[in-house]
Tab-separated table of C-alpha atoms and ligand atoms in Angstrom:
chain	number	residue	atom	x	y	z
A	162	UNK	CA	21.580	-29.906	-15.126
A	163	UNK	CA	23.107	-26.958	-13.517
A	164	UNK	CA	20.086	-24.899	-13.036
A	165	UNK	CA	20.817	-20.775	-13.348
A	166	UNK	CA	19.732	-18.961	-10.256
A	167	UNK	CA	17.147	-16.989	-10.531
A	168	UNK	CA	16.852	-13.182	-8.641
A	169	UNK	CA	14.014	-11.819	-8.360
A	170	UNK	CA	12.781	-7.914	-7.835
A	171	UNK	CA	11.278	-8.833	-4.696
A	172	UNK	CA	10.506	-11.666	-2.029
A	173	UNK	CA	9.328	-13.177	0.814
A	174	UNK	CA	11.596	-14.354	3.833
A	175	UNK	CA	10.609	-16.850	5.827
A	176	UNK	CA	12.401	-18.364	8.533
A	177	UNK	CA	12.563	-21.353	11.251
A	178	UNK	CA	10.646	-18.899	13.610
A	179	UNK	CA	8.067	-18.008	11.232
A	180	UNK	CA	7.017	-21.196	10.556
A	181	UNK	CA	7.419	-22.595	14.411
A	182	UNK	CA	4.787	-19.454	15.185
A	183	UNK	CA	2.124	-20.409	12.118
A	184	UNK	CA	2.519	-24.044	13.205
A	185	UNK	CA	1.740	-23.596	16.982
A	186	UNK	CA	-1.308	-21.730	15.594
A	187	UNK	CA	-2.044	-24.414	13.039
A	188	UNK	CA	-2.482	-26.899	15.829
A	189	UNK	CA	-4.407	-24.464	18.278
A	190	UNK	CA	-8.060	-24.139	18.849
A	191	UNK	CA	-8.721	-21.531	16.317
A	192	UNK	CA	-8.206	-21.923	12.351
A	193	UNK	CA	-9.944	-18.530	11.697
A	194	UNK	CA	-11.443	-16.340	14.080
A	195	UNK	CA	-8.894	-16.223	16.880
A	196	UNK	CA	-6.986	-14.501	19.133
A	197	UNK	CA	-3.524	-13.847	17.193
A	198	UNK	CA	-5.908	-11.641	14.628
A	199	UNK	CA	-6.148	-8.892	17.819
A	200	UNK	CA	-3.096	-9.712	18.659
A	201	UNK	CA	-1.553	-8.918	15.243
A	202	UNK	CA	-3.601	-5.332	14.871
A	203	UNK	CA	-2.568	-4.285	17.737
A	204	UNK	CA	1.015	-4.656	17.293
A	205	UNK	CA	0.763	-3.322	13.662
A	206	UNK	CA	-1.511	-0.293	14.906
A	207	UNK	CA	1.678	0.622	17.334
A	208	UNK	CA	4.324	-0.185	14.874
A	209	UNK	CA	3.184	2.341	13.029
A	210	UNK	CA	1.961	4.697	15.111
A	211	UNK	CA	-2.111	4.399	14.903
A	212	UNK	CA	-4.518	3.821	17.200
A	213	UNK	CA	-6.595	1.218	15.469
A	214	UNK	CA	-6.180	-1.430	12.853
A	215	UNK	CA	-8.611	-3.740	11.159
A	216	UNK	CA	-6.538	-7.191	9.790
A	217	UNK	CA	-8.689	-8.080	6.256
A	218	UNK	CA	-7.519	-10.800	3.506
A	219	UNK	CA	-5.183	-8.198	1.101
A	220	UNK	CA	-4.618	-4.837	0.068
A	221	UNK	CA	-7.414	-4.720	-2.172
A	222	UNK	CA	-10.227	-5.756	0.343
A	223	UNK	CA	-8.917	-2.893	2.471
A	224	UNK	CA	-9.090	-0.512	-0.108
A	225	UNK	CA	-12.601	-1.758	-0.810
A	226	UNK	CA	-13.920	-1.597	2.166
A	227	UNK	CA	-12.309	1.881	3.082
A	228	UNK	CA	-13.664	3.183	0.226
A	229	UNK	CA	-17.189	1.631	1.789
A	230	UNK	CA	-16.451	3.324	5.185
A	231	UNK	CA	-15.818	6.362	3.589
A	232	UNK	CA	-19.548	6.396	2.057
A	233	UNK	CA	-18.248	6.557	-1.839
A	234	UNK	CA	-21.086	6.738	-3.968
A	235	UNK	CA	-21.953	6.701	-7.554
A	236	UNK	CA	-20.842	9.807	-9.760
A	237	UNK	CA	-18.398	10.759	-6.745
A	238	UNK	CA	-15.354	12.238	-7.831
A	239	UNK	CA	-12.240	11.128	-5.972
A	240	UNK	CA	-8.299	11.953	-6.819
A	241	UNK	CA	-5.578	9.641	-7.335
A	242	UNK	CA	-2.527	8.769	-8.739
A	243	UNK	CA	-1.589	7.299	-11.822
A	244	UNK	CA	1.644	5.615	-10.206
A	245	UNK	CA	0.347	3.087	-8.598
A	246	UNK	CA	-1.099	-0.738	-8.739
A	247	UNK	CA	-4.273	-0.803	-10.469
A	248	UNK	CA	-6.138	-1.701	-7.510
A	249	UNK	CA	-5.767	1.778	-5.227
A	250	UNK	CA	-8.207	3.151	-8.180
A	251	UNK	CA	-10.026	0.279	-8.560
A	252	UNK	CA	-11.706	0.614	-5.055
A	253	UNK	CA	-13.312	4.031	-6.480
A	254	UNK	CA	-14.789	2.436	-9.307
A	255	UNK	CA	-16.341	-0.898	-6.634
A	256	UNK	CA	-18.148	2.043	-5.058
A	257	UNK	CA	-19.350	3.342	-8.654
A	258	UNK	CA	-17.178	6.728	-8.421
A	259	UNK	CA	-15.709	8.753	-11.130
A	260	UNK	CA	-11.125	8.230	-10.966
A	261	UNK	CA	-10.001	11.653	-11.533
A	262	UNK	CA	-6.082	11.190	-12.066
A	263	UNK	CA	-3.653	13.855	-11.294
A	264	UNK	CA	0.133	13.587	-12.279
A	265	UNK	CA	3.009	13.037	-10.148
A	266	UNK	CA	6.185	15.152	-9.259
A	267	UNK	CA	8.921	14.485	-11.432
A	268	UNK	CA	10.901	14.646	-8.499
A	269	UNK	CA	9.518	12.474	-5.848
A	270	UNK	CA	7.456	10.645	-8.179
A	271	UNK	CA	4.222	11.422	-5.688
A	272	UNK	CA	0.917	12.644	-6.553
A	273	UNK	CA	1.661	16.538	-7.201
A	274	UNK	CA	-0.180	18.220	-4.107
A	275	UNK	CA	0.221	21.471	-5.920
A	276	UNK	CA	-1.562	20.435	-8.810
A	277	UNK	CA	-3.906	19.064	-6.340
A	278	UNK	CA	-4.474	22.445	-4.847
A	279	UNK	CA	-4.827	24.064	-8.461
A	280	UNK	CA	-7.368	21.016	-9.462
A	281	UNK	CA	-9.410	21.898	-6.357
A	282	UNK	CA	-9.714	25.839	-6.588
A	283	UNK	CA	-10.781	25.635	-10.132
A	284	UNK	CA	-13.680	23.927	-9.296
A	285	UNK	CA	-16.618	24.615	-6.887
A	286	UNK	CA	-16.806	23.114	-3.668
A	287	UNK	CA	-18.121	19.917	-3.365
A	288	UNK	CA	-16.724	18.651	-6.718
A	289	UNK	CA	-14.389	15.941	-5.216
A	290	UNK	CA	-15.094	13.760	-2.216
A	291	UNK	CA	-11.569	12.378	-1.552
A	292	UNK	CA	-7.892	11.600	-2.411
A	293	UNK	CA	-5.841	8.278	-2.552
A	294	UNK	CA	-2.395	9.133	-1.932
A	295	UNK	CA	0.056	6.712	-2.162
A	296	UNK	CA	3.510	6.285	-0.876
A	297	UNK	CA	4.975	5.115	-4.005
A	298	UNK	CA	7.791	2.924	-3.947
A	299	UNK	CA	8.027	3.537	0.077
A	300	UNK	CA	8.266	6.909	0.093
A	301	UNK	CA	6.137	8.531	2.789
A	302	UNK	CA	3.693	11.660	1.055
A	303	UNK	CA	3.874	14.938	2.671
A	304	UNK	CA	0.312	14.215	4.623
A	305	UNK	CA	0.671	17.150	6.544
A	306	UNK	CA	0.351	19.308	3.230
A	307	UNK	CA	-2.210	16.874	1.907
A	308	UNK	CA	-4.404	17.398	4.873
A	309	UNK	CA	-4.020	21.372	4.488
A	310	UNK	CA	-5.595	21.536	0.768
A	311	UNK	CA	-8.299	18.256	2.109
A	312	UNK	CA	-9.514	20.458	4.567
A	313	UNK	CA	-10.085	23.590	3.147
A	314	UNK	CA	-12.067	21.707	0.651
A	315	UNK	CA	-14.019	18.763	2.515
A	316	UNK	CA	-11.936	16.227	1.433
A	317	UNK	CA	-11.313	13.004	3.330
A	318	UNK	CA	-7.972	11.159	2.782
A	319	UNK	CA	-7.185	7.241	2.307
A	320	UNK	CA	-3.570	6.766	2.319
A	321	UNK	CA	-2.117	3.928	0.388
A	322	UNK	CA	0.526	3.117	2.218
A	323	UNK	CA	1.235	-0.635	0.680
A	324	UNK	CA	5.147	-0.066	-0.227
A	325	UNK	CA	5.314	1.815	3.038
A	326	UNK	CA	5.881	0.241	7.009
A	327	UNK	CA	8.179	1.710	8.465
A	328	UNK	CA	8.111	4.303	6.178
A	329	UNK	CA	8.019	8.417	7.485
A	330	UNK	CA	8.258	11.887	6.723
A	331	UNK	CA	9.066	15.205	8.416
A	332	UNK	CA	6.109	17.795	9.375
A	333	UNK	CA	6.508	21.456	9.273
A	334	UNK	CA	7.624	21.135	13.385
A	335	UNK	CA	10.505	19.173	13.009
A	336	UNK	CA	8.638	16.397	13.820
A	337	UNK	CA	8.597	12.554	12.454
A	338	UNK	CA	5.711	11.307	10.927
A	339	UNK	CA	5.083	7.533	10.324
A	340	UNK	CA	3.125	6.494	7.595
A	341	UNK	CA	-0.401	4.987	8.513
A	342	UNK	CA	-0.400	7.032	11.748
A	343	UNK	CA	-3.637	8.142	11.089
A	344	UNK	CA	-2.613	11.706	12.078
A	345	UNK	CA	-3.305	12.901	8.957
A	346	UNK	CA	-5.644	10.741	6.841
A	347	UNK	CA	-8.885	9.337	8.091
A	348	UNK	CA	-7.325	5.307	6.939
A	349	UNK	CA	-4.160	4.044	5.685
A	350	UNK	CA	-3.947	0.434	4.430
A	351	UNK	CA	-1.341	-1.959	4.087
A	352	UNK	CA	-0.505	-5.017	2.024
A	353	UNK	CA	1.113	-8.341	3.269
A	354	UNK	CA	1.230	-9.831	0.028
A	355	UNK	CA	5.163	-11.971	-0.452
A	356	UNK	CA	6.970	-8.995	-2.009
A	357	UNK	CA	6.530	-6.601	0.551
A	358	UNK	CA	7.722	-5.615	4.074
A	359	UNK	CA	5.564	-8.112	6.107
A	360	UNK	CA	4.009	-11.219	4.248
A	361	UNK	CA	1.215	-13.143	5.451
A	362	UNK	CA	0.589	-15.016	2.273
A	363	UNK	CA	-2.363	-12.642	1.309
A	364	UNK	CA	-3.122	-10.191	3.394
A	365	UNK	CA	-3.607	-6.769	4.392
A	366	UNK	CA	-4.754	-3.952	7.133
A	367	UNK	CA	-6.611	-0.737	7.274
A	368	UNK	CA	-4.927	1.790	10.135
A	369	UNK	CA	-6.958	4.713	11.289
A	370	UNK	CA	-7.343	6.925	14.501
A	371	UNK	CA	-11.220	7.454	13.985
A	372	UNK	CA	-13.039	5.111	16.529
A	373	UNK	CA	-16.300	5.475	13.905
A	374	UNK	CA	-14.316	4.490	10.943
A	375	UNK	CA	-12.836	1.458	13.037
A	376	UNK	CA	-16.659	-0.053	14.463
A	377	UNK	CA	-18.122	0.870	11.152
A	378	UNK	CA	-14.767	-1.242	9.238
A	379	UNK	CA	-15.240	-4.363	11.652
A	380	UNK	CA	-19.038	-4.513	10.630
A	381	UNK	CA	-18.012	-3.668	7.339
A	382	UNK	CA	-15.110	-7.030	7.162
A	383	UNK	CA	-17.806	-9.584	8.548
A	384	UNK	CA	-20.972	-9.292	6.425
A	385	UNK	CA	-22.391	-5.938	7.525
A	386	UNK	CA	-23.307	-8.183	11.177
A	387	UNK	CA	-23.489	-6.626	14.407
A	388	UNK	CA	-23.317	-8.879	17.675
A	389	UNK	CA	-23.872	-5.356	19.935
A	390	UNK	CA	-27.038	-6.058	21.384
A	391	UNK	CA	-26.924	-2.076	22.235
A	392	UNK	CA	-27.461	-0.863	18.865
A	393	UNK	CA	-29.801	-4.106	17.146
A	394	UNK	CA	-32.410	-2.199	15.572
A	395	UNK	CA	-35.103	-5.398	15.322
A	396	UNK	CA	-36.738	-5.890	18.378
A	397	UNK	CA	-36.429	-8.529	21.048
A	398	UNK	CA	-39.626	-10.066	20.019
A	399	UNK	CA	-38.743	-10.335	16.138
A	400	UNK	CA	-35.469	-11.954	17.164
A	401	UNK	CA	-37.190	-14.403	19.141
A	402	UNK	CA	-36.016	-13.579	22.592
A	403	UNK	CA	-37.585	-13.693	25.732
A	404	UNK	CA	-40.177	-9.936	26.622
A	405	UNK	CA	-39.841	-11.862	30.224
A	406	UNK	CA	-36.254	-11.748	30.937
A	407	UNK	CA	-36.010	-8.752	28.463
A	408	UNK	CA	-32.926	-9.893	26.647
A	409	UNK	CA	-31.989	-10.908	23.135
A	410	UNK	CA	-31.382	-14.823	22.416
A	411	UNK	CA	-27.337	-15.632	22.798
A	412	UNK	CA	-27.259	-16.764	19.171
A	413	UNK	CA	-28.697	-13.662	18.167
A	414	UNK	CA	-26.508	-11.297	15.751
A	415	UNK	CA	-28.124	-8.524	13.170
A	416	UNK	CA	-27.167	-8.065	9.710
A	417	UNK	CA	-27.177	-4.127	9.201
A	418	UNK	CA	-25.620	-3.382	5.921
A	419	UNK	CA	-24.417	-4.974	3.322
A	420	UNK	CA	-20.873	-6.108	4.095
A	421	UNK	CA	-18.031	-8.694	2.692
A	422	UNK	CA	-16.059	-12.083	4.340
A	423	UNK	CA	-12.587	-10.074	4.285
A	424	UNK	CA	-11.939	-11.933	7.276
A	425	UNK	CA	-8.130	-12.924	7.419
A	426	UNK	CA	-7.453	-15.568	9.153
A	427	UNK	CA	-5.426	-17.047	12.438
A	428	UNK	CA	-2.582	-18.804	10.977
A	429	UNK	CA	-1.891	-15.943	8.495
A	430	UNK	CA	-1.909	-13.436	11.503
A	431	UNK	CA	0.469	-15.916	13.265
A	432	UNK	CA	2.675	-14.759	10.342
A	433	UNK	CA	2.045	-11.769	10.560
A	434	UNK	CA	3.610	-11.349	14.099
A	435	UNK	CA	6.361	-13.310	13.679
A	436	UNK	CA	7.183	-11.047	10.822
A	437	UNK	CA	6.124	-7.857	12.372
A	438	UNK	CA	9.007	-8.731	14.484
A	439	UNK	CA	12.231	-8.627	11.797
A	440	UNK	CA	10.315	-5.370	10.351
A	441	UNK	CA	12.914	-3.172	11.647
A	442	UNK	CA	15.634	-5.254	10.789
A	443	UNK	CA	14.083	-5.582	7.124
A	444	UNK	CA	13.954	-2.003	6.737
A	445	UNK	CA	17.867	-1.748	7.910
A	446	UNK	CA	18.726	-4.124	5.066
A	447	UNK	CA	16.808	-2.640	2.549
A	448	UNK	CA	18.257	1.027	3.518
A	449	UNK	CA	21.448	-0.933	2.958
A	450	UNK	CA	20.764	-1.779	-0.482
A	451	UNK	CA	19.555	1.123	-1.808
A	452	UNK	CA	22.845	3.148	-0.399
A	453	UNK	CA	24.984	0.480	-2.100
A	454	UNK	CA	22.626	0.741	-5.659
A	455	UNK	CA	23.015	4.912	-4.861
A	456	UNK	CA	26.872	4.497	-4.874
A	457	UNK	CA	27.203	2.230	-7.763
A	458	UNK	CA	25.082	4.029	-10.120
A	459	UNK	CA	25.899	7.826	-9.092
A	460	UNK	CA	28.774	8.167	-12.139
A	461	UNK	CA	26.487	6.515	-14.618
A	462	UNK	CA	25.581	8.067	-17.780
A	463	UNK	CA	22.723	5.996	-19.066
A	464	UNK	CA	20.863	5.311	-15.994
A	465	UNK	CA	20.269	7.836	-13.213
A	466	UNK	CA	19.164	6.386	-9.575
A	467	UNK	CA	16.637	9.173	-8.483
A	468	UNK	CA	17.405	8.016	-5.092
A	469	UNK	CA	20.356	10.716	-4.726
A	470	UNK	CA	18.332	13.249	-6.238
A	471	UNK	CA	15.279	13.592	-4.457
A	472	UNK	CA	15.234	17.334	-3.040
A	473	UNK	CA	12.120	17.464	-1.347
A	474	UNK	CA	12.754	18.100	2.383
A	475	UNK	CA	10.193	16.666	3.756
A	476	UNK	CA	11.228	13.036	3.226
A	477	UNK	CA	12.319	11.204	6.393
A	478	UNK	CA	12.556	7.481	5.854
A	479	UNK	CA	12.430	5.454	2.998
A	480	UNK	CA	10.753	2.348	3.383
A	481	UNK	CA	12.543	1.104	-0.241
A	482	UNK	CA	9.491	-1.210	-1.294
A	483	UNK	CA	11.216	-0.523	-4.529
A	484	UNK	CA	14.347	0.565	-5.665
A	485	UNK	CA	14.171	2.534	-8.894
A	486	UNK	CA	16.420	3.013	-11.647
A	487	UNK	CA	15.630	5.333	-14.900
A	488	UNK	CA	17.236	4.152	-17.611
A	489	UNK	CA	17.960	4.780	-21.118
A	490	UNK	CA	17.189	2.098	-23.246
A	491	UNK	CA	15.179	0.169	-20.565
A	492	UNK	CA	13.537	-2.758	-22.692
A	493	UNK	CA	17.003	-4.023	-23.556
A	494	UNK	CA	18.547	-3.454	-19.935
A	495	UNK	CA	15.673	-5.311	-19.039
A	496	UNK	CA	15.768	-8.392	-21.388
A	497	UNK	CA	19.800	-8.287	-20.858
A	498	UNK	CA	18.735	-8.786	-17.372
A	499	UNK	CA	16.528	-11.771	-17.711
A	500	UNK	CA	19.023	-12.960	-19.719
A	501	UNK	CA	21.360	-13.340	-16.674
A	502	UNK	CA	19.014	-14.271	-14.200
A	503	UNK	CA	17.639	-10.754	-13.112
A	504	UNK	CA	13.854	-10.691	-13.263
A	505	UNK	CA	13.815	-6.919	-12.560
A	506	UNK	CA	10.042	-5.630	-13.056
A	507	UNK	CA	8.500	-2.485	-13.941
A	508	UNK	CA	6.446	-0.327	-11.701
A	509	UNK	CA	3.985	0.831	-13.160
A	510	UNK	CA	2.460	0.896	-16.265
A	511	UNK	CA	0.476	3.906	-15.735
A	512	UNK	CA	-2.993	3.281	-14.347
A	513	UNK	CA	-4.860	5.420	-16.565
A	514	UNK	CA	-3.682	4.287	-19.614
A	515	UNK	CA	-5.187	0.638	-18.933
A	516	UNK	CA	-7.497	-0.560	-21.636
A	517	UNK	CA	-10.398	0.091	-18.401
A	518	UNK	CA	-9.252	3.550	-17.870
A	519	UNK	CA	-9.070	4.671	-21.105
A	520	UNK	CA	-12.749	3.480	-21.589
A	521	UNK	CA	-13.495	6.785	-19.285
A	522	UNK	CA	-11.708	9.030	-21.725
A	523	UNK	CA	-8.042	9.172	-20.532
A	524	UNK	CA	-5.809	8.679	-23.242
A	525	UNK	CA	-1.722	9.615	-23.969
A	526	UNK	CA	-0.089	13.071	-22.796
A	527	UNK	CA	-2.822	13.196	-19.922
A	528	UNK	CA	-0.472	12.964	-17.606
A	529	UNK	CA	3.158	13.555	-18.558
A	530	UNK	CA	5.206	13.133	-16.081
A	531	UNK	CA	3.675	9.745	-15.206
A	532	UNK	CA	4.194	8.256	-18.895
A	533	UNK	CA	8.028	10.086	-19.239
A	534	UNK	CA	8.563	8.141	-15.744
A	535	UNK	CA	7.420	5.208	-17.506
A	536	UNK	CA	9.204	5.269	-20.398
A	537	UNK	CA	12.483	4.777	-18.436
A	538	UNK	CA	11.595	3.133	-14.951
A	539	UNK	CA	12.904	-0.119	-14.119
A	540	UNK	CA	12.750	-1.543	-10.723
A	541	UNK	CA	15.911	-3.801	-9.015
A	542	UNK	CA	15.935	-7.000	-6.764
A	543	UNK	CA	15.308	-5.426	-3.176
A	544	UNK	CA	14.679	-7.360	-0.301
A	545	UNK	CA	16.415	-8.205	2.837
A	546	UNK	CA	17.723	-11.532	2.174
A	547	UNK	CA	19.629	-10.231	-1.537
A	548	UNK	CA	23.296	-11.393	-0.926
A	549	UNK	CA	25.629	-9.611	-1.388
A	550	UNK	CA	27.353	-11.229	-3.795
A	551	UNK	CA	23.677	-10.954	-5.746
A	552	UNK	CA	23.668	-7.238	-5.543
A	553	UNK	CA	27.311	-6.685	-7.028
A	554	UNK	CA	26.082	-9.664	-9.217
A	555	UNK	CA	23.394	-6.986	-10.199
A	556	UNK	CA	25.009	-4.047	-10.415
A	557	UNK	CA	28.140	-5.396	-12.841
A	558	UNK	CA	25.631	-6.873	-15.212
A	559	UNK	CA	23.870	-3.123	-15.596
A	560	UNK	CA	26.895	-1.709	-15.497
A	561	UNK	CA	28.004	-3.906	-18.464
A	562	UNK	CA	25.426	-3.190	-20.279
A	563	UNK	CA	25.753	0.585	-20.861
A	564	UNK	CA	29.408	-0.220	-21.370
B	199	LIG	C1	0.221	0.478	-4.014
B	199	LIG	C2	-0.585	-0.772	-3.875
B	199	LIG	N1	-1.883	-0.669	-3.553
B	199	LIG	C3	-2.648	-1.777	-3.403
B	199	LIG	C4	-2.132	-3.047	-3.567
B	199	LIG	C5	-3.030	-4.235	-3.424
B	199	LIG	O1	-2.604	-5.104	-2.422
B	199	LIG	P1	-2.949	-6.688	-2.515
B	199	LIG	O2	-2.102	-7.264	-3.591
B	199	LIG	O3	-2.591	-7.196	-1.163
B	199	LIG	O4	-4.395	-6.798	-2.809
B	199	LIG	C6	-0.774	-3.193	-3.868
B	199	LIG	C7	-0.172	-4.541	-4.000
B	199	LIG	O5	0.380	-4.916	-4.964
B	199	LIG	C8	0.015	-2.029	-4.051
B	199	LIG	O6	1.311	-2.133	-4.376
């Protein structure tokens, strides 16, 4: 049987060197805890910019335990968007916080920092603890302009920057920032899962600048346990060391909070480096793409790419996660697509108008511009190894449709 290939909206690419690399560390001393997991934070800390980087088992556990290091509690408010995966609201709620969602710019489709600003000054001080932006689809947020309005009202800042290595945009000096550079937010986390930049299998990483945030995220990944004999808070005695030689037994390690096993693992970090090292190259192809998708589209009545239309100057580079289409008609370009072979996917149904969400009140015309963008988004194979011939394969069978 002549089986119909299948293309899908995103994937993985492994190669000979990849798997040499997770091999080697298959066979090496260390399954788990080893070397290649330093190894691989520091090399993602300076792809990106950051000073530190804690390596944790996917996006979600990051976002968990940032939201840990960043001392959520019950009843605190914190701002997000509604354009995003499920999970960068999600780590609120873990924490027992209130999601307060704010809509996004019809033109960049990223959380609206003015409506941010207007959310903040019409409420006293104190009211909100935090905001979650997130660099939807690989678009970089304007951080610098984020920080601004976080600072004048206590905020702290967890950037989700999952669609985003490699991803950057422009300060008010002329300067490029990357995303996850910690410059602006206090953390930044990543995913590794197959469909995005880097995979690791699962995976993901929490970037920061903050030396406190970093310590406190390490204890944080392993169980809330400290092995730094200078800060152990029960005594010698009551750890059963020796008052003669005045020392804590080697065994000896101190659980201090209450913490989680989001410990990734060797191999998967093995990956990890062996992919950090196409990132670049990745990023090249998918730029590629999305200029060939930008051409092909541009005439089109039906379906507008919003990738030629995006005004706002400070975008630098695109990290195209995604590539986006809004189209008219978009259940029927989509099943005409499966039809052929192209499993395009939508991102996102909005967050707040989950069956969860709307438990806490939110409900239809909250948020406008996040439900219009949903009504006609559609999201296109993207990912470095799409052929050529695929992408024309792509673009002739959307084409055909609105024909
Ligand atoms: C924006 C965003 N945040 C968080 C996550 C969660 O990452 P993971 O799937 O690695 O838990 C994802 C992954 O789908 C994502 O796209």
């Amino acid at each position: 049987m002549n089986k119909k290939k299948i293309i899908p909206y995103g994937k993985q690419n492994i190669t000979e060197e990849d798997i040499v690399a997770v091999s080697k560390a298959l066979v090496g001393d260390y399954l788990t805890q080893g070397p290649l997991i330093k190894e691989f934070e520091e090399h993602f800390a300076n792809y990106v910019d950051a000073k530190f980087a804690v390596a944790v088992t996917n996006g979600t556990a990051a976002l968990h335990l940032s939201a840990l290091a960043l001392s959520i509690k019950p009843g605190d408010k914190v701002i997000t968007t509604s354009l995003t995966f499920a999970a960068s609201a999600n780590c609120i709620r873990y924490c027992g916080g209130e999601v307060v969602f704010v809509d996004i710019d019809p033109n960049t489709f990223l959380i609206d920092l003015d409506q941010v600003q207007k959310l903040l000054s019409n409420s006293p001080k104190g009211t909100y603890k935090g905001i979650i932006p997130v660099d939807f689809a690989g678009r970089s947020v304007n951080l610098e302009q984020c920080k601004k309005i976080a600072d004048e009202y206590g905020l702290w800042i967890l950037e989700d920057a999952c669609h985003a290595p490699g991803a950057s945009f422009i300060d008010s000096n002329g300067v490029s920032q990357k995303a996850g550079n910690g410059k602006f937010a206090d953390l930044a986390i990543f995913s590794f899962h197959p469909v995005k930049h880097i995979a690791t299998g699962e995976g993901g990483i929490i970037t920061t600048n903050d030396e406190k945030l970093y310590t406190k995220l390490l204890t944080l990944r392993s169980h809330g346990i400290t092995r730094d004999a200078a800060i152990f808070t029960n005594s010698i005695e009551q750890a059963g060391g020796s008052l003669i030689d005045i020392t804590y037994p080697g065994w000896y390690m101190e659980m201090q909070e209450l913490g989680y096993n989001y410990r990734i693992t060797d191999f998967q970090c093995a990956l990890g480096l062996s992919q950090l090292k196409r990132a670049d190259d990745g990023h090249k192809k998918r730029i590629e793409i999305a200029h060939k998708y930008d051409l092909a589209f541009q005439n089109a009545s039906k379906i507008k790419s919003p990738g030629l239309e995006i005004s706002a100057n400070f975008v630098d580079q695109h990290a195209y996660h995604l590539y986006v289409l809004l189209a008219e008609d978009r259940l029927g370009l989509y099943n005409h697509l499966k039809a052929n072979g192209i499993y395009a996917q939508i991102h996102y149904y909005p967050v707040h108008l989950m069956p969860y969400y709307r438990s806490f009140g939110w409900k239809e015309n909250d948020l406008p511009f996040v439900e219009s963008y949903y009504s006609k988004c559609i999201s296109l194979p993207m990912y470095p190894t799409l052929t050529e011939e695929e992408q024309v394969f792509v673009i002739e069978t959307i084409l055909n449709y609105y024909k």
